[in-house]
Short mmCIF file of C-alpha atoms in Angstrom, two decimals:
data_model
loop_
_atom_site.label_atom_id
_atom_site.label_comp_id
_atom_site.label_asym_id
_atom_site.label_seq_id
_atom_site.Cartn_x
_atom_site.Cartn_y
_atom_site.Cartn_z
CA MET F 1 33.03 1.12 -23.12
CA ALA F 2 31.04 4.18 -22.22
CA THR F 3 33.93 6.14 -20.97
CA LEU F 4 37.03 5.95 -23.06
CA VAL F 5 40.36 7.10 -21.66
CA PRO F 6 41.40 10.16 -23.50
CA PRO F 7 44.70 9.71 -25.29
CA PRO F 8 47.69 11.33 -23.45
CA ALA F 9 48.58 14.69 -25.05
CA THR F 10 51.72 13.96 -27.23
CA THR F 11 53.79 17.00 -27.48
CA PRO F 12 57.37 15.95 -27.87
CA GLU F 13 57.95 18.33 -30.65
CA ALA F 14 56.39 21.22 -29.04
CA SER F 15 58.69 20.85 -26.09
CA LYS F 16 61.63 21.68 -28.22
CA PRO F 17 62.74 25.31 -27.85
CA THR F 18 62.02 26.36 -31.35
CA VAL F 19 61.36 29.98 -32.68
CA ILE F 20 57.60 30.54 -32.87
CA GLU F 21 56.91 31.03 -36.55
CA PRO F 22 53.81 33.11 -37.60
CA GLU F 23 51.11 30.55 -38.32
CA LYS F 24 50.59 29.86 -41.95
CA VAL F 25 47.13 30.70 -42.93
CA ASP F 26 45.43 28.41 -45.45
CA TYR F 27 43.28 30.90 -47.26
CA LEU F 28 41.55 28.22 -49.10
CA ASN F 29 40.02 26.48 -46.07
CA LEU F 30 38.59 29.47 -44.17
CA PRO F 31 35.76 28.87 -41.78
CA CYS F 32 32.15 29.75 -42.76
CA PRO F 33 31.16 33.16 -41.34
CA ILE F 34 27.98 33.60 -39.39
CA PRO F 35 25.12 35.11 -41.26
CA TYR F 36 25.20 38.85 -41.96
CA GLU F 37 22.03 39.62 -39.92
CA GLU F 38 23.48 37.83 -36.85
CA ILE F 39 26.91 39.61 -36.67
CA HIS F 40 25.93 41.26 -33.56
CA ARG F 41 24.54 38.09 -32.02
CA GLU F 42 26.77 37.81 -28.84
CA ALA F 43 26.40 41.50 -27.89
CA LEU F 44 22.61 41.27 -28.46
CA ILE F 45 22.22 38.23 -26.24
CA SER F 46 24.25 39.83 -23.30
CA LEU F 47 22.84 43.37 -23.68
CA LYS F 48 19.29 42.91 -24.88
CA PRO F 49 17.42 40.43 -22.90
CA GLU F 50 13.67 40.26 -23.25
CA LEU F 51 12.75 42.89 -20.65
CA PHE F 52 9.07 43.00 -19.84
CA GLU F 53 6.72 44.70 -17.32
CA GLY F 54 4.11 42.76 -15.49
CA MET F 55 3.50 39.02 -15.11
CA ARG F 56 4.03 36.28 -17.61
CA PHE F 57 3.54 32.60 -17.43
CA ASP F 58 4.97 30.24 -20.19
CA PHE F 59 4.21 26.62 -20.44
CA THR F 60 5.64 24.27 -23.00
CA LYS F 61 4.46 20.69 -23.36
CA GLY F 62 6.12 18.28 -25.68
CA LEU F 63 3.58 15.77 -27.27
CA SER F 64 6.18 13.96 -29.21
CA PRO F 65 9.98 14.47 -29.64
CA LYS F 66 9.27 16.65 -32.67
CA PHE F 67 5.94 18.39 -31.80
CA SER F 68 5.10 20.56 -28.87
CA LEU F 69 2.47 22.99 -27.72
CA SER F 70 2.91 26.17 -25.83
CA HIS F 71 0.71 28.22 -23.68
CA SER F 72 1.55 31.66 -22.34
CA VAL F 73 -0.34 34.31 -20.36
CA PHE F 74 0.78 37.81 -20.03
CA MET F 75 -0.82 40.51 -17.81
CA GLY F 76 0.69 43.98 -17.40
CA PRO F 77 0.94 47.48 -18.80
CA THR F 78 2.04 47.98 -22.39
CA GLU F 79 3.38 51.18 -23.76
CA ILE F 80 1.48 53.01 -26.57
CA PRO F 81 3.74 54.92 -28.88
CA SER F 82 2.88 58.60 -28.77
CA GLN F 83 4.17 61.87 -29.87
CA SER F 84 4.72 63.37 -26.40
CA SER F 85 7.73 62.68 -24.29
CA GLU F 86 5.70 60.90 -21.75
CA THR F 87 5.00 57.35 -22.36
CA ILE F 88 1.38 56.21 -22.10
CA LYS F 89 0.61 52.80 -20.67
CA ILE F 90 -2.49 50.81 -20.83
CA PRO F 91 -3.08 47.58 -18.92
CA THR F 92 -3.45 44.65 -21.20
CA ALA F 93 -3.78 40.83 -20.74
CA HIS F 94 -3.55 38.21 -23.42
CA TYR F 95 -3.19 34.51 -23.94
CA GLU F 96 -0.99 33.09 -26.62
CA PHE F 97 -1.31 29.68 -28.03
CA GLY F 98 1.52 28.18 -30.01
CA ALA F 99 2.44 25.02 -31.88
CA ASN F 100 5.99 24.09 -32.80
CA PHE F 101 7.17 21.35 -35.09
CA ILE F 102 10.95 20.88 -35.01
CA ASP F 103 12.82 18.52 -37.28
CA PRO F 104 16.43 18.84 -38.48
CA LYS F 105 15.15 19.61 -41.98
CA LEU F 106 12.00 21.49 -41.35
CA MET F 107 10.92 23.86 -38.54
CA LEU F 108 7.46 25.28 -38.13
CA PHE F 109 6.28 27.68 -35.52
CA GLY F 110 2.87 29.14 -35.13
CA ARG F 111 1.45 31.52 -32.57
CA VAL F 112 -2.05 32.89 -32.09
CA LEU F 113 -3.05 35.57 -29.70
CA THR F 114 -6.38 36.31 -28.22
CA ASP F 115 -6.40 39.74 -29.80
CA GLY F 116 -6.28 38.31 -33.16
CA ARG F 117 -2.62 38.47 -34.06
CA VAL F 118 -1.13 35.48 -35.81
CA ASN F 119 2.62 34.80 -36.21
CA ALA F 120 3.99 32.08 -38.36
CA ARG F 121 7.58 31.18 -39.02
CA LEU F 122 9.06 28.48 -41.24
CA LYS F 123 12.55 27.26 -41.77
CA CYS F 124 13.22 24.58 -44.31
CA ASP F 125 16.34 23.11 -45.75
CA LEU F 126 15.87 22.89 -49.43
CA SER F 127 19.18 21.34 -50.17
CA GLU F 128 22.41 20.86 -48.19
CA ASN F 129 23.37 24.56 -48.72
CA LEU F 130 20.16 26.38 -49.47
CA THR F 131 17.73 27.20 -46.73
CA LEU F 132 14.33 28.93 -47.00
CA LYS F 133 13.09 30.99 -44.17
CA ALA F 134 9.67 32.56 -44.04
CA ASN F 135 8.00 34.82 -41.50
CA ALA F 136 4.55 36.20 -41.55
CA GLN F 137 2.75 38.46 -39.13
CA LEU F 138 -1.06 38.97 -39.49
CA THR F 139 -3.13 41.35 -37.58
CA ASN F 140 -6.77 42.42 -37.84
CA GLU F 141 -5.57 46.12 -38.38
CA PRO F 142 -5.16 47.02 -41.92
CA HIS F 143 -1.73 47.73 -43.23
CA MET F 144 -0.06 46.15 -40.27
CA SER F 145 0.50 42.61 -41.57
CA HIS F 146 3.89 41.65 -42.59
CA GLY F 147 5.26 38.72 -44.66
CA MET F 148 8.92 37.97 -45.49
CA VAL F 149 10.71 35.30 -47.36
CA ASN F 150 14.48 34.71 -47.04
CA PHE F 151 16.73 32.45 -49.14
CA ASP F 152 20.03 31.67 -47.49
CA TYR F 153 22.91 30.09 -49.38
CA LYS F 154 25.91 28.77 -47.22
CA GLY F 155 29.10 28.44 -49.14
CA LYS F 156 32.31 27.06 -47.89
CA ASP F 157 33.73 30.37 -46.55
CA TYR F 158 30.86 32.79 -47.40
CA ARG F 159 27.16 33.17 -46.85
CA THR F 160 24.66 34.94 -49.04
CA GLN F 161 21.05 35.82 -48.45
CA PHE F 162 18.24 37.15 -50.61
CA GLN F 163 15.18 38.69 -48.96
CA LEU F 164 11.74 39.37 -50.32
CA GLY F 165 9.04 41.01 -48.23
CA ASN F 166 5.70 42.71 -48.70
CA GLY F 167 5.63 46.34 -49.61
CA ALA F 168 8.03 45.61 -52.45
CA LEU F 169 10.96 45.10 -50.10
CA PHE F 170 14.02 43.47 -51.55
CA GLY F 171 17.30 42.90 -49.81
CA ALA F 172 20.59 41.08 -50.42
CA SER F 173 23.52 40.48 -48.30
CA TYR F 174 26.87 38.72 -48.63
CA ILE F 175 29.53 37.95 -46.10
CA GLN F 176 32.90 36.46 -46.66
CA SER F 177 35.64 35.18 -44.35
CA VAL F 178 38.84 37.01 -45.09
CA THR F 179 41.15 35.60 -42.52
CA PRO F 180 40.31 32.77 -39.97
CA HIS F 181 39.12 35.52 -37.52
CA LEU F 182 37.92 38.27 -39.71
CA SER F 183 34.92 38.36 -41.88
CA LEU F 184 33.58 41.34 -44.06
CA GLY F 185 30.14 41.76 -45.51
CA GLY F 186 27.84 44.07 -47.25
CA GLU F 187 24.18 44.56 -47.91
CA VAL F 188 21.76 46.32 -50.21
CA PHE F 189 18.14 46.87 -49.75
CA TRP F 190 15.29 48.53 -51.46
CA ALA F 191 11.93 49.33 -50.04
CA GLY F 192 9.60 50.07 -52.90
CA GLN F 193 6.65 51.24 -50.78
CA HIS F 194 8.60 53.92 -48.91
CA ARG F 195 10.87 54.61 -51.98
CA LYS F 196 13.92 54.17 -49.88
CA SER F 197 17.06 52.25 -50.58
CA GLY F 198 20.27 51.71 -48.69
CA ILE F 199 23.57 49.96 -48.57
CA GLY F 200 25.53 48.78 -45.55
CA TYR F 201 28.90 47.26 -44.59
CA ALA F 202 29.86 45.25 -41.67
CA ALA F 203 33.01 43.75 -40.25
CA ARG F 204 33.38 41.16 -37.57
CA TYR F 205 36.55 40.05 -35.73
CA ASN F 206 36.22 36.99 -33.55
CA THR F 207 38.52 34.80 -31.55
CA ASP F 208 37.36 32.28 -28.79
CA LYS F 209 37.80 34.95 -26.17
CA MET F 210 36.29 38.05 -27.78
CA VAL F 211 34.22 39.42 -30.53
CA ALA F 212 34.48 42.75 -32.05
CA THR F 213 31.91 44.00 -34.64
CA GLY F 214 31.26 47.16 -36.66
CA GLN F 215 28.43 48.03 -38.93
CA VAL F 216 27.61 51.08 -40.96
CA ALA F 217 24.58 51.72 -43.26
CA SER F 218 23.51 54.49 -45.54
CA THR F 219 20.58 55.16 -43.26
CA GLY F 220 23.09 56.87 -41.03
CA MET F 221 23.43 54.01 -38.48
CA VAL F 222 26.76 53.15 -37.04
CA ALA F 223 26.92 50.30 -34.62
CA LEU F 224 29.98 49.03 -32.82
CA GLY F 225 30.16 46.08 -30.35
CA TYR F 226 32.71 44.50 -28.32
CA VAL F 227 32.18 41.25 -26.31
CA GLN F 228 34.92 39.77 -24.04
CA LYS F 229 34.65 36.39 -22.44
CA VAL F 230 36.30 36.85 -19.16
CA SER F 231 35.85 33.24 -17.93
CA GLU F 232 33.58 30.13 -18.37
CA LYS F 233 30.84 31.96 -16.45
CA VAL F 234 31.30 35.62 -16.96
CA THR F 235 31.01 37.65 -20.24
CA LEU F 236 31.34 41.40 -20.50
CA ALA F 237 29.78 43.29 -23.35
CA SER F 238 29.69 46.74 -24.62
CA ASP F 239 28.16 48.47 -27.53
CA PHE F 240 28.01 51.83 -29.14
CA MET F 241 25.11 53.09 -31.44
CA TYR F 242 25.10 56.32 -33.34
CA ASN F 243 22.59 57.56 -35.74
CA TYR F 244 23.75 60.20 -38.05
CA MET F 245 20.31 61.33 -39.16
CA SER F 246 18.72 61.78 -35.76
CA GLY F 247 21.89 62.48 -33.86
CA ASP F 248 21.19 59.79 -31.20
CA VAL F 249 24.27 58.32 -29.51
CA THR F 250 23.97 55.51 -27.08
CA ALA F 251 26.70 53.53 -25.39
CA SER F 252 25.95 50.68 -23.08
CA PHE F 253 28.00 48.22 -20.95
CA GLY F 254 26.71 45.01 -19.59
CA TYR F 255 27.63 41.83 -17.75
CA ASP F 256 26.32 38.19 -18.40
CA TYR F 257 26.76 35.75 -15.59
CA ILE F 258 25.92 32.09 -16.28
CA LEU F 259 25.99 30.28 -12.91
CA ARG F 260 24.86 26.82 -12.11
CA GLN F 261 21.42 27.76 -10.82
CA CYS F 262 20.79 30.99 -12.63
CA ARG F 263 21.70 33.39 -15.54
CA LEU F 264 21.93 36.99 -14.67
CA ARG F 265 22.34 39.86 -17.10
CA GLY F 266 22.77 43.54 -16.21
CA LYS F 267 23.24 46.58 -18.36
CA ILE F 268 23.71 50.29 -17.83
CA ASP F 269 23.67 52.78 -20.73
CA SER F 270 24.54 56.37 -21.34
CA ASN F 271 20.95 57.48 -21.15
CA GLY F 272 20.85 56.71 -17.43
CA CYS F 273 18.83 53.53 -18.07
CA THR F 274 19.63 50.54 -15.92
CA SER F 275 18.33 47.02 -16.34
CA ALA F 276 18.77 43.60 -15.13
CA PHE F 277 17.27 40.26 -16.12
CA LEU F 278 17.51 37.23 -13.83
CA GLU F 279 16.56 33.67 -14.70
CA GLU F 280 16.60 31.49 -11.86
CA ARG F 281 16.35 27.58 -12.21
CA LEU F 282 14.16 26.43 -9.30
CA SER F 283 14.10 22.83 -10.46
CA MET F 284 14.40 20.87 -13.56
CA GLY F 285 12.16 22.60 -16.23
CA LEU F 286 11.05 25.29 -13.95
CA ASN F 287 12.58 28.75 -14.30
CA PHE F 288 11.67 31.85 -12.48
CA ILE F 289 12.26 35.12 -14.11
CA LEU F 290 12.67 38.69 -12.74
CA SER F 291 13.10 41.62 -14.90
CA ALA F 292 13.92 45.21 -13.91
CA GLU F 293 14.45 48.32 -15.76
CA ILE F 294 14.74 51.87 -14.51
CA ASP F 295 15.06 54.92 -16.51
CA HIS F 296 15.88 57.99 -14.32
CA ARG F 297 15.60 60.61 -16.88
CA LYS F 298 12.15 59.55 -18.02
CA LYS F 299 11.01 58.39 -14.60
CA ASP F 300 9.95 55.11 -16.06
CA TYR F 301 10.24 52.12 -13.85
CA LYS F 302 9.38 48.67 -15.15
CA PHE F 303 9.50 45.54 -13.05
CA GLY F 304 8.25 42.09 -14.08
CA PHE F 305 8.33 38.59 -12.91
CA GLY F 306 7.44 35.38 -14.68
CA LEU F 307 7.48 31.60 -14.59
CA THR F 308 8.64 29.28 -17.34
CA VAL F 309 7.63 25.58 -17.15
CA GLY F 310 8.86 23.01 -19.42
CA GLU F 311 11.26 23.44 -22.33
CA MET X 1 13.73 93.51 5.82
CA ALA X 2 16.74 95.79 6.50
CA SER X 3 15.37 98.55 4.25
CA GLN X 4 11.86 98.27 5.82
CA SER X 5 13.21 98.59 9.31
CA GLY X 6 15.34 101.47 8.18
CA LYS X 7 12.45 103.32 6.85
CA ARG X 8 10.42 102.81 10.09
CA LEU X 9 13.32 104.17 12.19
CA SER X 10 13.67 107.20 9.95
CA LEU X 11 9.99 107.77 10.23
CA SER X 12 10.05 107.66 14.09
CA ARG X 13 13.16 109.87 14.15
CA SER X 14 11.32 112.61 12.13
CA ASN X 15 8.29 112.43 14.43
CA SER X 16 10.15 112.71 17.78
CA SER X 17 13.79 113.19 17.45
CA GLY X 18 14.17 114.34 21.01
CA SER X 19 12.56 111.37 22.93
CA GLU X 20 14.78 108.54 21.31
CA GLY X 21 15.59 105.80 23.44
CA ILE X 22 19.21 104.52 23.57
CA ILE X 23 18.27 101.00 22.83
CA SER X 24 16.46 101.88 19.63
CA ARG X 25 19.52 103.93 18.51
CA VAL X 26 21.91 101.11 19.13
CA SER X 27 19.56 98.72 17.41
CA SER X 28 19.24 100.98 14.47
CA THR X 29 23.05 101.34 14.14
CA VAL X 30 23.41 97.64 14.39
CA SER X 31 20.70 96.73 11.91
CA GLN X 32 21.85 99.39 9.46
CA SER X 33 25.41 98.56 9.54
CA PRO X 34 26.94 97.11 6.32
CA ILE X 35 28.45 94.10 8.29
CA VAL X 36 25.18 92.87 9.44
CA TYR X 37 23.65 93.23 5.91
CA ARG X 38 26.61 91.40 4.40
CA GLY X 39 26.45 88.85 7.06
CA LYS X 40 22.76 88.09 6.45
CA ARG X 41 23.49 87.96 2.56
CA ALA X 42 26.23 85.53 3.15
CA ALA X 43 24.12 83.34 5.42
CA SER X 44 21.30 83.22 3.03
CA ASP X 45 23.62 82.42 0.17
CA ALA X 46 25.14 79.83 2.12
CA ALA X 47 21.89 78.30 2.99
CA TYR X 48 20.79 78.30 -0.56
CA VAL X 49 23.99 76.66 -1.82
CA THR X 50 23.87 74.04 0.92
CA LYS X 51 20.14 73.37 0.10
CA ARG X 52 20.97 72.99 -3.55
CA LEU X 53 24.01 70.81 -2.75
CA MET X 54 21.89 68.64 -0.41
CA LYS X 55 19.32 68.21 -3.00
CA SER X 56 21.78 67.27 -5.85
CA THR X 57 23.67 64.92 -3.36
CA GLY X 58 20.38 63.29 -2.48
CA LYS X 59 19.43 62.95 -6.04
CA ALA X 60 22.86 61.44 -6.90
CA ALA X 61 22.67 59.16 -3.90
CA TRP X 62 19.21 58.05 -4.82
CA ILE X 63 20.26 57.31 -8.37
CA ALA X 64 23.42 55.46 -7.14
CA GLY X 65 21.43 53.50 -4.65
CA THR X 66 18.76 52.31 -7.01
CA THR X 67 21.30 51.40 -9.58
CA PHE X 68 23.21 49.42 -7.04
CA LEU X 69 19.93 47.73 -5.95
CA ILE X 70 19.30 46.70 -9.67
CA LEU X 71 22.82 45.81 -10.92
CA VAL X 72 24.94 44.67 -8.14
CA LEU X 73 22.68 43.27 -5.28
CA PRO X 74 21.50 40.40 -7.42
CA LEU X 75 24.90 39.72 -8.33
CA ILE X 76 26.30 39.49 -4.80
CA VAL X 77 23.30 37.22 -3.81
CA GLU X 78 23.77 34.81 -6.70
CA MET X 79 27.50 34.66 -6.21
CA ASP X 80 27.03 33.85 -2.60
CA ARG X 81 24.45 31.16 -3.51
CA GLU X 82 26.96 29.65 -5.98
CA GLN X 83 29.68 29.65 -3.44
CA GLN X 84 27.39 28.02 -0.84
CA LEU X 85 26.48 25.28 -3.41
CA ASN X 86 30.11 24.67 -4.24
CA GLU X 87 30.97 24.29 -0.49
CA LEU X 88 28.15 22.03 0.06
CA GLU X 89 29.25 19.85 -2.86
CA LEU X 90 32.88 19.77 -1.55
CA GLN X 91 31.51 18.85 1.88
CA GLN X 92 29.40 15.97 0.51
CA ALA X 93 32.28 14.70 -1.50
CA SER X 94 34.59 14.66 1.38
CA LEU X 95 31.94 12.95 3.57
CA LEU X 96 31.31 10.25 0.94
CA GLY X 97 35.15 9.80 0.61
CA ALA X 98 35.32 10.43 -3.02
CA PRO X 99 38.45 9.13 -4.69
CA PRO X 100 40.85 11.68 -6.11
CA VAL X 101 39.94 13.22 -9.44
CA GLY X 102 40.97 11.22 -12.54
CA SER X 103 40.82 7.67 -11.20
CA THR X 104 37.07 7.15 -10.42
CA PRO X 105 35.94 3.49 -10.07
CA LYS X 106 34.02 3.77 -13.33
CA ASP X 107 37.08 4.65 -15.28
CA PHE X 108 39.10 1.95 -13.63
CA PHE X 109 36.46 -0.70 -14.62
CA SER X 110 36.24 0.41 -18.26
CA VAL X 111 40.06 0.43 -18.52
CA LYS X 112 40.12 -3.15 -17.02
CA GLY X 113 37.28 -4.27 -19.20
CA GLY X 114 38.99 -2.79 -22.33
CA GLY X 115 42.29 -4.49 -21.52
#
């Protein structure tokens, strides 16, 4: 009885030539929207892969179904932020040790780097609708450690989040489904240390073939995104970013191919920056990664390769 | 260059105006004529424009070529691999003599067992 025969599609009523009526929307049973901070999720996945320069090796070993250890080695140049237009790169190498505990109710992630950075994440379901998320980053440099706690409440057709961070950072966001496809949301935040506050709005329209998003914030940021699923394997994405304060405008266009043996993501943007990210599956649990990024204007070329074992 | 040769010619003329060869006279009229001057100007301008054009075309070709190398070439390679894999699978299926889709033996058994 492993394979049940699917019931034949019964459409005797639909076959009648009837006038197509506009679908009655049940506004009391709207779907739950996705979290406010993730409204650009699809565009980000297709357009912003984890590009890197150098060599990386990741190894994950599961000790039990819930507990796993990860080791990763990275070697290559890393950019140092500087005032001048030319980027300064210094060669670095580090090893990262991580431990993960994954349970449907509780998730714990820890990462330790050889240069002394510690990263910890926690996700815990306090009740059926209330989730606690915490994130901490500790470094040996002063004033560079961060900590943040989020409380997410998931309603029937809305989500709300309250955020607390170090440096007197407070934030709250709310997103509500308005129609089965459209959801609207807003956020406020206040950073006490920098004496800054802001407000933002976002809208998201999604069907199973496309996603369109728009977001504005009082920091001067305008972000628009559009993702179209062309077929089962191909997704095309584009986004537009505008910052009113600095006057930066960037538009980018990318593709995302998910084939049987590989996943290939390519992107080109209006700054003349081209990038591609290829994940090739060599065998079960063994992935080969190639990353390329060329910026003609800055004459900055980044190429990387890596190997991921286990997952 | 034209002005320099003109100067030299005028100097030689002032020194010995009587003993002037016919060749130098012809050459001076040729080199001093405005047509030659304009021709030279036009040639140098054309050379400059061509050089700039070649340079910018070369740069554009370089950018287009590298972009193609990054964005399109991996896509072509991977699509080709995918197609080869599909073909291989199809070939194997036909070699093994797979039954038509929808009525695999497994399905048949489960239906029989269920009934």
